[in-house]
Amino acid sequence: MDKIVHSRPKDSHDVLGVFHLALDSPTRNAPPPPGDAFLNTLQQWHEQLMRQRPEVNPGQLKSEVNYAGTTKFVDPGMVRGTFEACSELALSIPEGLARAIFYGFLVSDIHPFDDGNGRISRLLMNAELSRIGLCRVIIPTLFHLQYVDCAKQLTYNNDPAGYVKAIALMAQWSSQFDYSDLPKLILNLIKTNALEESPIRYKLMNVDGSNIKVV
């Protein structure tokens, strides 16, 4: 625990940063309060997550428009106001999975930081789930491309169906595991092909070996 791989110190700090944010209260189970404090809190999370990577400006908002492929994210001058308004809007969404899905997309679509946006979005999503005692959601490596494609459909086409179904599917899939037994958990993740990278060569499976219903 908390050991750094000396050949990859920055990656080690990134993993440990995510681990502690996901494990420790209040970041584990308390989404930020709405309004201006919402983004300020996310900046604190980001600073903790990326503190060993000064090149990506830990805790600082982006100063230039950022892209992922051809996807253009929110203009830097609109980031703070968008978060303030949307964090208030979030309280009108049913708590639990629905609000968690909204939080996850909110961060990924605004992309407020130079790096680490996906990790912050999923930490925020899971904080909402943990807040009311629901199982947290894992986006396995093998499902990541499909998850991103569904998010793009919402961004480009204003079509939330695929994204909502994808997160709901992964919520159901994530609930199968016994998280109290780490060796068994790792074996089951391997068994389900969760750690594989190619969706062409592998299919994501349930723990019992059955196929999951893909979106």
mmCIF file with all atom_site columns, C-alpha atoms in Angstrom:
data_model
loop_
_atom_site.group_PDB
_atom_site.id
_atom_site.type_symbol
_atom_site.label_atom_id
_atom_site.label_alt_id
_atom_site.label_comp_id
_atom_site.label_asym_id
_atom_site.label_entity_id
_atom_site.label_seq_id
_atom_site.pdbx_PDB_ins_code
_atom_site.Cartn_x
_atom_site.Cartn_y
_atom_site.Cartn_z
_atom_site.occupancy
_atom_site.B_iso_or_equiv
_atom_site.pdbx_formal_charge
_atom_site.auth_seq_id
_atom_site.auth_comp_id
_atom_site.auth_asym_id
_atom_site.auth_atom_id
_atom_site.pdbx_PDB_model_num
ATOM 1   C CA . MET A 1 1   ? 0.000   0.000   0.000   1.00 0.00 ? 1   MET A CA 1
ATOM 2   C CA . ASP A 1 2   ? 1.217   3.506   -0.927  1.00 0.00 ? 2   ASP A CA 1
ATOM 3   C CA . LYS A 1 3   ? 4.339   2.082   -2.567  1.00 0.00 ? 3   LYS A CA 1
ATOM 4   C CA . ILE A 1 4   ? 5.759   3.942   -5.546  1.00 0.00 ? 4   ILE A CA 1
ATOM 5   C CA . VAL A 1 5   ? 7.000   2.021   -8.588  1.00 0.00 ? 5   VAL A CA 1
ATOM 6   C CA . HIS A 1 6   ? 10.358  3.732   -9.036  1.00 0.00 ? 6   HIS A CA 1
ATOM 7   C CA . SER A 1 7   ? 10.462  3.201   -12.783 1.00 0.00 ? 7   SER A CA 1
ATOM 8   C CA . ARG A 1 8   ? 7.070   4.985   -13.121 1.00 0.00 ? 8   ARG A CA 1
ATOM 9   C CA . PRO A 1 9   ? 6.810   7.458   -10.224 1.00 0.00 ? 9   PRO A CA 1
ATOM 10  C CA . LYS A 1 10  ? 4.297   9.851   -11.804 1.00 0.00 ? 10  LYS A CA 1
ATOM 11  C CA . ASP A 1 11  ? 1.960   7.050   -12.855 1.00 0.00 ? 11  ASP A CA 1
ATOM 12  C CA . SER A 1 12  ? 2.232   5.615   -9.346  1.00 0.00 ? 12  SER A CA 1
ATOM 13  C CA . HIS A 1 13  ? 1.274   8.947   -7.800  1.00 0.00 ? 13  HIS A CA 1
ATOM 14  C CA . ASP A 1 14  ? -1.678  9.212   -10.212 1.00 0.00 ? 14  ASP A CA 1
ATOM 15  C CA . VAL A 1 15  ? -2.982  5.786   -9.195  1.00 0.00 ? 15  VAL A CA 1
ATOM 16  C CA . LEU A 1 16  ? -2.519  6.524   -5.496  1.00 0.00 ? 16  LEU A CA 1
ATOM 17  C CA . GLY A 1 17  ? -4.201  9.889   -5.917  1.00 0.00 ? 17  GLY A CA 1
ATOM 18  C CA . VAL A 1 18  ? -7.292  8.276   -7.431  1.00 0.00 ? 18  VAL A CA 1
ATOM 19  C CA . PHE A 1 19  ? -7.216  5.551   -4.773  1.00 0.00 ? 19  PHE A CA 1
ATOM 20  C CA . HIS A 1 20  ? -7.222  7.963   -1.846  1.00 0.00 ? 20  HIS A CA 1
ATOM 21  C CA . LEU A 1 21  ? -9.870  10.222  -3.362  1.00 0.00 ? 21  LEU A CA 1
ATOM 22  C CA . ALA A 1 22  ? -12.073 7.168   -3.945  1.00 0.00 ? 22  ALA A CA 1
ATOM 23  C CA . LEU A 1 23  ? -11.409 5.672   -0.500  1.00 0.00 ? 23  LEU A CA 1
ATOM 24  C CA . ASP A 1 24  ? -11.353 8.590   1.912   1.00 0.00 ? 24  ASP A CA 1
ATOM 25  C CA . SER A 1 25  ? -14.203 10.814  3.062   1.00 0.00 ? 25  SER A CA 1
ATOM 26  C CA . PRO A 1 26  ? -15.399 13.350  2.107   1.00 0.00 ? 26  PRO A CA 1
ATOM 27  C CA . THR A 1 27  ? -14.291 12.794  -1.496  1.00 0.00 ? 27  THR A CA 1
ATOM 28  C CA . ARG A 1 28  ? -15.515 9.194   -1.346  1.00 0.00 ? 28  ARG A CA 1
ATOM 29  C CA . ASN A 1 29  ? -19.119 9.946   -0.539  1.00 0.00 ? 29  ASN A CA 1
ATOM 30  C CA . ALA A 1 30  ? -19.834 13.683  -0.619  1.00 0.00 ? 30  ALA A CA 1
ATOM 31  C CA . PRO A 1 31  ? -20.295 15.512  -3.942  1.00 0.00 ? 31  PRO A CA 1
ATOM 32  C CA . PRO A 1 32  ? -19.375 19.200  -3.711  1.00 0.00 ? 32  PRO A CA 1
ATOM 33  C CA . PRO A 1 33  ? -22.061 21.664  -2.623  1.00 0.00 ? 33  PRO A CA 1
ATOM 34  C CA . PRO A 1 34  ? -23.831 23.502  -5.453  1.00 0.00 ? 34  PRO A CA 1
ATOM 35  C CA . GLY A 1 35  ? -22.912 26.952  -6.657  1.00 0.00 ? 35  GLY A CA 1
ATOM 36  C CA . ASP A 1 36  ? -19.447 28.482  -6.774  1.00 0.00 ? 36  ASP A CA 1
ATOM 37  C CA . ALA A 1 37  ? -18.134 25.997  -4.177  1.00 0.00 ? 37  ALA A CA 1
ATOM 38  C CA . PHE A 1 38  ? -18.806 23.104  -6.551  1.00 0.00 ? 38  PHE A CA 1
ATOM 39  C CA . LEU A 1 39  ? -15.981 23.896  -8.963  1.00 0.00 ? 39  LEU A CA 1
ATOM 40  C CA . ASN A 1 40  ? -13.692 25.094  -6.164  1.00 0.00 ? 40  ASN A CA 1
ATOM 41  C CA . THR A 1 41  ? -14.005 21.651  -4.575  1.00 0.00 ? 41  THR A CA 1
ATOM 42  C CA . LEU A 1 42  ? -13.326 19.872  -7.860  1.00 0.00 ? 42  LEU A CA 1
ATOM 43  C CA . GLN A 1 43  ? -10.182 21.978  -8.196  1.00 0.00 ? 43  GLN A CA 1
ATOM 44  C CA . GLN A 1 44  ? -9.055  20.728  -4.772  1.00 0.00 ? 44  GLN A CA 1
ATOM 45  C CA . TRP A 1 45  ? -9.669  17.146  -5.885  1.00 0.00 ? 45  TRP A CA 1
ATOM 46  C CA . HIS A 1 46  ? -7.705  17.759  -9.068  1.00 0.00 ? 46  HIS A CA 1
ATOM 47  C CA . GLU A 1 47  ? -4.795  19.292  -7.178  1.00 0.00 ? 47  GLU A CA 1
ATOM 48  C CA . GLN A 1 48  ? -4.604  16.207  -4.970  1.00 0.00 ? 48  GLN A CA 1
ATOM 49  C CA . LEU A 1 49  ? -4.895  13.882  -7.946  1.00 0.00 ? 49  LEU A CA 1
ATOM 50  C CA . MET A 1 50  ? -2.296  15.554  -10.182 1.00 0.00 ? 50  MET A CA 1
ATOM 51  C CA . ARG A 1 51  ? 0.081   17.140  -7.663  1.00 0.00 ? 51  ARG A CA 1
ATOM 52  C CA . GLN A 1 52  ? 3.068   15.201  -9.033  1.00 0.00 ? 52  GLN A CA 1
ATOM 53  C CA . ARG A 1 53  ? 2.411   16.458  -12.571 1.00 0.00 ? 53  ARG A CA 1
ATOM 54  C CA . PRO A 1 54  ? 3.122   20.204  -12.575 1.00 0.00 ? 54  PRO A CA 1
ATOM 55  C CA . GLU A 1 55  ? 3.042   20.205  -16.381 1.00 0.00 ? 55  GLU A CA 1
ATOM 56  C CA . VAL A 1 56  ? -0.779  19.771  -16.304 1.00 0.00 ? 56  VAL A CA 1
ATOM 57  C CA . ASN A 1 57  ? -1.376  22.587  -13.771 1.00 0.00 ? 57  ASN A CA 1
ATOM 58  C CA . PRO A 1 58  ? -2.833  20.679  -10.798 1.00 0.00 ? 58  PRO A CA 1
ATOM 59  C CA . GLY A 1 59  ? -5.937  22.341  -9.407  1.00 0.00 ? 59  GLY A CA 1
ATOM 60  C CA . GLN A 1 60  ? -5.957  25.040  -12.083 1.00 0.00 ? 60  GLN A CA 1
ATOM 61  C CA . LEU A 1 61  ? -8.671  25.487  -14.678 1.00 0.00 ? 61  LEU A CA 1
ATOM 62  C CA . LYS A 1 62  ? -7.748  25.256  -18.331 1.00 0.00 ? 62  LYS A CA 1
ATOM 63  C CA . SER A 1 63  ? -6.672  28.513  -19.949 1.00 0.00 ? 63  SER A CA 1
ATOM 64  C CA . GLU A 1 64  ? -7.282  27.416  -23.548 1.00 0.00 ? 64  GLU A CA 1
ATOM 65  C CA . VAL A 1 65  ? -10.029 25.500  -25.336 1.00 0.00 ? 65  VAL A CA 1
ATOM 66  C CA . ASN A 1 66  ? -9.258  21.781  -25.224 1.00 0.00 ? 66  ASN A CA 1
ATOM 67  C CA . TYR A 1 67  ? -10.161 18.985  -27.599 1.00 0.00 ? 67  TYR A CA 1
ATOM 68  C CA . ALA A 1 68  ? -10.407 15.196  -27.731 1.00 0.00 ? 68  ALA A CA 1
ATOM 69  C CA . GLY A 1 69  ? -10.095 14.355  -31.395 1.00 0.00 ? 69  GLY A CA 1
ATOM 70  C CA . THR A 1 70  ? -12.663 16.582  -33.083 1.00 0.00 ? 70  THR A CA 1
ATOM 71  C CA . THR A 1 71  ? -14.653 17.138  -29.883 1.00 0.00 ? 71  THR A CA 1
ATOM 72  C CA . LYS A 1 72  ? -14.387 20.739  -28.707 1.00 0.00 ? 72  LYS A CA 1
ATOM 73  C CA . PHE A 1 73  ? -15.075 21.270  -25.014 1.00 0.00 ? 73  PHE A CA 1
ATOM 74  C CA . VAL A 1 74  ? -16.486 24.302  -23.204 1.00 0.00 ? 74  VAL A CA 1
ATOM 75  C CA . ASP A 1 75  ? -14.701 27.612  -23.646 1.00 0.00 ? 75  ASP A CA 1
ATOM 76  C CA . PRO A 1 76  ? -12.547 28.471  -20.588 1.00 0.00 ? 76  PRO A CA 1
ATOM 77  C CA . GLY A 1 77  ? -14.468 31.683  -19.977 1.00 0.00 ? 77  GLY A CA 1
ATOM 78  C CA . MET A 1 78  ? -17.721 29.735  -19.601 1.00 0.00 ? 78  MET A CA 1
ATOM 79  C CA . VAL A 1 79  ? -16.444 26.936  -17.343 1.00 0.00 ? 79  VAL A CA 1
ATOM 80  C CA . ARG A 1 80  ? -17.169 28.504  -13.954 1.00 0.00 ? 80  ARG A CA 1
ATOM 81  C CA . GLY A 1 81  ? -20.619 29.799  -14.814 1.00 0.00 ? 81  GLY A CA 1
ATOM 82  C CA . THR A 1 82  ? -21.621 26.500  -16.445 1.00 0.00 ? 82  THR A CA 1
ATOM 83  C CA . PHE A 1 83  ? -20.602 24.526  -13.370 1.00 0.00 ? 83  PHE A CA 1
ATOM 84  C CA . GLU A 1 84  ? -22.369 26.931  -11.036 1.00 0.00 ? 84  GLU A CA 1
ATOM 85  C CA . ALA A 1 85  ? -25.650 26.695  -12.970 1.00 0.00 ? 85  ALA A CA 1
ATOM 86  C CA . CYS A 1 86  ? -25.464 22.951  -13.600 1.00 0.00 ? 86  CYS A CA 1
ATOM 87  C CA . SER A 1 87  ? -24.570 22.096  -10.004 1.00 0.00 ? 87  SER A CA 1
ATOM 88  C CA . GLU A 1 88  ? -27.789 23.822  -8.949  1.00 0.00 ? 88  GLU A CA 1
ATOM 89  C CA . LEU A 1 89  ? -29.706 22.010  -11.687 1.00 0.00 ? 89  LEU A CA 1
ATOM 90  C CA . ALA A 1 90  ? -28.336 18.678  -10.441 1.00 0.00 ? 90  ALA A CA 1
ATOM 91  C CA . LEU A 1 91  ? -30.384 18.968  -7.253  1.00 0.00 ? 91  LEU A CA 1
ATOM 92  C CA . SER A 1 92  ? -33.578 18.749  -9.341  1.00 0.00 ? 92  SER A CA 1
ATOM 93  C CA . ILE A 1 93  ? -32.517 15.346  -10.694 1.00 0.00 ? 93  ILE A CA 1
ATOM 94  C CA . PRO A 1 94  ? -33.487 12.232  -8.683  1.00 0.00 ? 94  PRO A CA 1
ATOM 95  C CA . GLU A 1 95  ? -30.646 11.359  -6.339  1.00 0.00 ? 95  GLU A CA 1
ATOM 96  C CA . GLY A 1 96  ? -28.611 8.213   -6.869  1.00 0.00 ? 96  GLY A CA 1
ATOM 97  C CA . LEU A 1 97  ? -27.890 6.774   -10.295 1.00 0.00 ? 97  LEU A CA 1
ATOM 98  C CA . ALA A 1 98  ? -29.705 9.460   -12.306 1.00 0.00 ? 98  ALA A CA 1
ATOM 99  C CA . ARG A 1 99  ? -27.858 12.306  -10.594 1.00 0.00 ? 99  ARG A CA 1
ATOM 100 C CA . ALA A 1 100 ? -24.576 10.372  -10.727 1.00 0.00 ? 100 ALA A CA 1
ATOM 101 C CA . ILE A 1 101 ? -24.922 9.992   -14.499 1.00 0.00 ? 101 ILE A CA 1
ATOM 102 C CA . PHE A 1 102 ? -25.562 13.723  -14.806 1.00 0.00 ? 102 PHE A CA 1
ATOM 103 C CA . TYR A 1 103 ? -22.498 14.545  -12.695 1.00 0.00 ? 103 TYR A CA 1
ATOM 104 C CA . GLY A 1 104 ? -20.282 12.220  -14.721 1.00 0.00 ? 104 GLY A CA 1
ATOM 105 C CA . PHE A 1 105 ? -21.290 13.739  -18.034 1.00 0.00 ? 105 PHE A CA 1
ATOM 106 C CA . LEU A 1 106 ? -21.110 17.282  -16.674 1.00 0.00 ? 106 LEU A CA 1
ATOM 107 C CA . VAL A 1 107 ? -17.387 17.060  -15.940 1.00 0.00 ? 107 VAL A CA 1
ATOM 108 C CA . SER A 1 108 ? -16.446 15.024  -19.009 1.00 0.00 ? 108 SER A CA 1
ATOM 109 C CA . ASP A 1 109 ? -18.296 17.365  -21.370 1.00 0.00 ? 109 ASP A CA 1
ATOM 110 C CA . ILE A 1 110 ? -17.000 20.619  -19.854 1.00 0.00 ? 110 ILE A CA 1
ATOM 111 C CA . HIS A 1 111 ? -13.458 19.217  -19.484 1.00 0.00 ? 111 HIS A CA 1
ATOM 112 C CA . PRO A 1 112 ? -12.343 21.934  -17.058 1.00 0.00 ? 112 PRO A CA 1
ATOM 113 C CA . PHE A 1 113 ? -8.737  20.754  -16.626 1.00 0.00 ? 113 PHE A CA 1
ATOM 114 C CA . ASP A 1 114 ? -5.769  20.134  -18.889 1.00 0.00 ? 114 ASP A CA 1
ATOM 115 C CA . ASP A 1 115 ? -5.698  16.456  -17.850 1.00 0.00 ? 115 ASP A CA 1
ATOM 116 C CA . GLY A 1 116 ? -7.485  14.088  -15.471 1.00 0.00 ? 116 GLY A CA 1
ATOM 117 C CA . ASN A 1 117 ? -11.025 15.085  -16.463 1.00 0.00 ? 117 ASN A CA 1
ATOM 118 C CA . GLY A 1 118 ? -12.233 11.511  -16.928 1.00 0.00 ? 118 GLY A CA 1
ATOM 119 C CA . ARG A 1 119 ? -10.966 10.474  -13.514 1.00 0.00 ? 119 ARG A CA 1
ATOM 120 C CA . ILE A 1 120 ? -12.564 13.465  -11.820 1.00 0.00 ? 120 ILE A CA 1
ATOM 121 C CA . SER A 1 121 ? -15.869 12.801  -13.600 1.00 0.00 ? 121 SER A CA 1
ATOM 122 C CA . ARG A 1 122 ? -15.994 9.197   -12.411 1.00 0.00 ? 122 ARG A CA 1
ATOM 123 C CA . LEU A 1 123 ? -14.917 10.110  -8.868  1.00 0.00 ? 123 LEU A CA 1
ATOM 124 C CA . LEU A 1 124 ? -17.765 12.621  -8.745  1.00 0.00 ? 124 LEU A CA 1
ATOM 125 C CA . MET A 1 125 ? -20.240 10.112  -10.161 1.00 0.00 ? 125 MET A CA 1
ATOM 126 C CA . ASN A 1 126 ? -19.261 7.526   -7.564  1.00 0.00 ? 126 ASN A CA 1
ATOM 127 C CA . ALA A 1 127 ? -19.332 10.043  -4.708  1.00 0.00 ? 127 ALA A CA 1
ATOM 128 C CA . GLU A 1 128 ? -23.027 10.556  -5.433  1.00 0.00 ? 128 GLU A CA 1
ATOM 129 C CA . LEU A 1 129 ? -23.638 6.788   -5.494  1.00 0.00 ? 129 LEU A CA 1
ATOM 130 C CA . SER A 1 130 ? -21.753 6.238   -2.239  1.00 0.00 ? 130 SER A CA 1
ATOM 131 C CA . ARG A 1 131 ? -23.600 9.146   -0.627  1.00 0.00 ? 131 ARG A CA 1
ATOM 132 C CA . ILE A 1 132 ? -26.800 7.107   -0.571  1.00 0.00 ? 132 ILE A CA 1
ATOM 133 C CA . GLY A 1 133 ? -25.213 3.671   -0.206  1.00 0.00 ? 133 GLY A CA 1
ATOM 134 C CA . LEU A 1 134 ? -25.411 2.429   -3.800  1.00 0.00 ? 134 LEU A CA 1
ATOM 135 C CA . CYS A 1 135 ? -22.740 0.291   -5.457  1.00 0.00 ? 135 CYS A CA 1
ATOM 136 C CA . ARG A 1 136 ? -20.070 2.350   -7.184  1.00 0.00 ? 136 ARG A CA 1
ATOM 137 C CA . VAL A 1 137 ? -19.607 2.085   -10.954 1.00 0.00 ? 137 VAL A CA 1
ATOM 138 C CA . ILE A 1 138 ? -16.466 0.740   -12.610 1.00 0.00 ? 138 ILE A CA 1
ATOM 139 C CA . ILE A 1 139 ? -15.809 1.552   -16.263 1.00 0.00 ? 139 ILE A CA 1
ATOM 140 C CA . PRO A 1 140 ? -13.602 -1.419  -17.203 1.00 0.00 ? 140 PRO A CA 1
ATOM 141 C CA . THR A 1 141 ? -10.824 -0.971  -19.723 1.00 0.00 ? 141 THR A CA 1
ATOM 142 C CA . LEU A 1 142 ? -12.610 -3.197  -22.228 1.00 0.00 ? 142 LEU A CA 1
ATOM 143 C CA . PHE A 1 143 ? -15.741 -1.015  -22.094 1.00 0.00 ? 143 PHE A CA 1
ATOM 144 C CA . HIS A 1 144 ? -13.989 2.343   -22.206 1.00 0.00 ? 144 HIS A CA 1
ATOM 145 C CA . LEU A 1 145 ? -14.259 2.936   -25.965 1.00 0.00 ? 145 LEU A CA 1
ATOM 146 C CA . GLN A 1 146 ? -17.972 2.180   -25.934 1.00 0.00 ? 146 GLN A CA 1
ATOM 147 C CA . TYR A 1 147 ? -18.421 4.468   -22.942 1.00 0.00 ? 147 TYR A CA 1
ATOM 148 C CA . VAL A 1 148 ? -16.651 7.310   -24.790 1.00 0.00 ? 148 VAL A CA 1
ATOM 149 C CA . ASP A 1 149 ? -18.671 6.701   -27.966 1.00 0.00 ? 149 ASP A CA 1
ATOM 150 C CA . CYS A 1 150 ? -21.920 6.964   -26.000 1.00 0.00 ? 150 CYS A CA 1
ATOM 151 C CA . ALA A 1 151 ? -20.748 10.225  -24.426 1.00 0.00 ? 151 ALA A CA 1
ATOM 152 C CA . LYS A 1 152 ? -19.982 11.577  -27.907 1.00 0.00 ? 152 LYS A CA 1
ATOM 153 C CA . GLN A 1 153 ? -23.510 10.749  -29.056 1.00 0.00 ? 153 GLN A CA 1
ATOM 154 C CA . LEU A 1 154 ? -24.846 12.889  -26.238 1.00 0.00 ? 154 LEU A CA 1
ATOM 155 C CA . THR A 1 155 ? -22.410 15.706  -27.006 1.00 0.00 ? 155 THR A CA 1
ATOM 156 C CA . TYR A 1 156 ? -22.903 15.768  -30.776 1.00 0.00 ? 156 TYR A CA 1
ATOM 157 C CA . ASN A 1 157 ? -26.506 14.635  -31.205 1.00 0.00 ? 157 ASN A CA 1
ATOM 158 C CA . ASN A 1 158 ? -28.137 15.568  -27.888 1.00 0.00 ? 158 ASN A CA 1
ATOM 159 C CA . ASP A 1 159 ? -29.018 11.880  -27.530 1.00 0.00 ? 159 ASP A CA 1
ATOM 160 C CA . PRO A 1 160 ? -28.608 10.689  -23.930 1.00 0.00 ? 160 PRO A CA 1
ATOM 161 C CA . ALA A 1 161 ? -30.055 7.185   -24.400 1.00 0.00 ? 161 ALA A CA 1
ATOM 162 C CA . GLY A 1 162 ? -26.805 5.368   -25.121 1.00 0.00 ? 162 GLY A CA 1
ATOM 163 C CA . TYR A 1 163 ? -24.867 7.109   -22.358 1.00 0.00 ? 163 TYR A CA 1
ATOM 164 C CA . VAL A 1 164 ? -27.549 6.456   -19.747 1.00 0.00 ? 164 VAL A CA 1
ATOM 165 C CA . LYS A 1 165 ? -27.843 2.807   -20.781 1.00 0.00 ? 165 LYS A CA 1
ATOM 166 C CA . ALA A 1 166 ? -24.056 2.390   -20.734 1.00 0.00 ? 166 ALA A CA 1
ATOM 167 C CA . ILE A 1 167 ? -23.676 3.685   -17.174 1.00 0.00 ? 167 ILE A CA 1
ATOM 168 C CA . ALA A 1 168 ? -26.716 1.721   -15.979 1.00 0.00 ? 168 ALA A CA 1
ATOM 169 C CA . LEU A 1 169 ? -25.264 -1.430  -17.551 1.00 0.00 ? 169 LEU A CA 1
ATOM 170 C CA . MET A 1 170 ? -21.910 -0.890  -15.844 1.00 0.00 ? 170 MET A CA 1
ATOM 171 C CA . ALA A 1 171 ? -23.677 -0.219  -12.542 1.00 0.00 ? 171 ALA A CA 1
ATOM 172 C CA . GLN A 1 172 ? -25.338 -3.608  -12.810 1.00 0.00 ? 172 GLN A CA 1
ATOM 173 C CA . TRP A 1 173 ? -22.090 -5.272  -13.895 1.00 0.00 ? 173 TRP A CA 1
ATOM 174 C CA . SER A 1 174 ? -20.073 -3.642  -11.081 1.00 0.00 ? 174 SER A CA 1
ATOM 175 C CA . SER A 1 175 ? -22.527 -4.862  -8.451  1.00 0.00 ? 175 SER A CA 1
ATOM 176 C CA . GLN A 1 176 ? -21.580 -8.510  -9.101  1.00 0.00 ? 176 GLN A CA 1
ATOM 177 C CA . PHE A 1 177 ? -18.180 -8.365  -7.411  1.00 0.00 ? 177 PHE A CA 1
ATOM 178 C CA . ASP A 1 178 ? -17.120 -9.060  -3.835  1.00 0.00 ? 178 ASP A CA 1
ATOM 179 C CA . TYR A 1 179 ? -14.990 -6.033  -2.988  1.00 0.00 ? 179 TYR A CA 1
ATOM 180 C CA . SER A 1 180 ? -14.027 -7.321  0.453   1.00 0.00 ? 180 SER A CA 1
ATOM 181 C CA . ASP A 1 181 ? -11.679 -9.951  -1.021  1.00 0.00 ? 181 ASP A CA 1
ATOM 182 C CA . LEU A 1 182 ? -9.016  -8.230  -3.151  1.00 0.00 ? 182 LEU A CA 1
ATOM 183 C CA . PRO A 1 183 ? -7.291  -11.355 -4.595  1.00 0.00 ? 183 PRO A CA 1
ATOM 184 C CA . LYS A 1 184 ? -10.677 -12.806 -5.566  1.00 0.00 ? 184 LYS A CA 1
ATOM 185 C CA . LEU A 1 185 ? -11.748 -9.466  -7.010  1.00 0.00 ? 185 LEU A CA 1
ATOM 186 C CA . ILE A 1 186 ? -8.671  -9.270  -9.241  1.00 0.00 ? 186 ILE A CA 1
ATOM 187 C CA . LEU A 1 187 ? -9.193  -12.844 -10.437 1.00 0.00 ? 187 LEU A CA 1
ATOM 188 C CA . ASN A 1 188 ? -12.816 -12.099 -11.274 1.00 0.00 ? 188 ASN A CA 1
ATOM 189 C CA . LEU A 1 189 ? -11.891 -8.918  -13.147 1.00 0.00 ? 189 LEU A CA 1
ATOM 190 C CA . ILE A 1 190 ? -9.458  -10.959 -15.221 1.00 0.00 ? 190 ILE A CA 1
ATOM 191 C CA . LYS A 1 191 ? -12.101 -13.665 -15.711 1.00 0.00 ? 191 LYS A CA 1
ATOM 192 C CA . THR A 1 192 ? -14.599 -11.145 -17.071 1.00 0.00 ? 192 THR A CA 1
ATOM 193 C CA . ASN A 1 193 ? -12.000 -9.685  -19.508 1.00 0.00 ? 193 ASN A CA 1
ATOM 194 C CA . ALA A 1 194 ? -12.412 -6.308  -17.803 1.00 0.00 ? 194 ALA A CA 1
ATOM 195 C CA . LEU A 1 195 ? -8.693  -5.510  -18.023 1.00 0.00 ? 195 LEU A CA 1
ATOM 196 C CA . GLU A 1 196 ? -8.334  -6.318  -21.714 1.00 0.00 ? 196 GLU A CA 1
ATOM 197 C CA . GLU A 1 197 ? -8.074  -3.505  -24.245 1.00 0.00 ? 197 GLU A CA 1
ATOM 198 C CA . SER A 1 198 ? -9.434  -4.874  -27.530 1.00 0.00 ? 198 SER A CA 1
ATOM 199 C CA . PRO A 1 199 ? -13.233 -5.111  -27.873 1.00 0.00 ? 199 PRO A CA 1
ATOM 200 C CA . ILE A 1 200 ? -12.611 -6.878  -31.171 1.00 0.00 ? 200 ILE A CA 1
ATOM 201 C CA . ARG A 1 201 ? -10.749 -9.778  -29.565 1.00 0.00 ? 201 ARG A CA 1
ATOM 202 C CA . TYR A 1 202 ? -12.612 -9.945  -26.244 1.00 0.00 ? 202 TYR A CA 1
ATOM 203 C CA . LYS A 1 203 ? -16.126 -9.615  -24.876 1.00 0.00 ? 203 LYS A CA 1
ATOM 204 C CA . LEU A 1 204 ? -16.939 -8.264  -21.446 1.00 0.00 ? 204 LEU A CA 1
ATOM 205 C CA . MET A 1 205 ? -18.470 -11.074 -19.392 1.00 0.00 ? 205 MET A CA 1
ATOM 206 C CA . ASN A 1 206 ? -20.400 -11.497 -16.171 1.00 0.00 ? 206 ASN A CA 1
ATOM 207 C CA . VAL A 1 207 ? -18.663 -13.109 -13.213 1.00 0.00 ? 207 VAL A CA 1
ATOM 208 C CA . ASP A 1 208 ? -20.578 -16.343 -13.847 1.00 0.00 ? 208 ASP A CA 1
ATOM 209 C CA . GLY A 1 209 ? -19.206 -16.530 -17.400 1.00 0.00 ? 209 GLY A CA 1
ATOM 210 C CA . SER A 1 210 ? -22.388 -15.444 -19.143 1.00 0.00 ? 210 SER A CA 1
ATOM 211 C CA . ASN A 1 211 ? -22.525 -12.678 -21.734 1.00 0.00 ? 211 ASN A CA 1
ATOM 212 C CA . ILE A 1 212 ? -23.678 -9.225  -20.707 1.00 0.00 ? 212 ILE A CA 1
ATOM 213 C CA . LYS A 1 213 ? -26.225 -7.395  -22.755 1.00 0.00 ? 213 LYS A CA 1
ATOM 214 C CA . VAL A 1 214 ? -24.242 -4.701  -24.549 1.00 0.00 ? 214 VAL A CA 1
ATOM 215 C CA . VAL A 1 215 ? -25.679 -1.312  -25.421 1.00 0.00 ? 215 VAL A CA 1
#
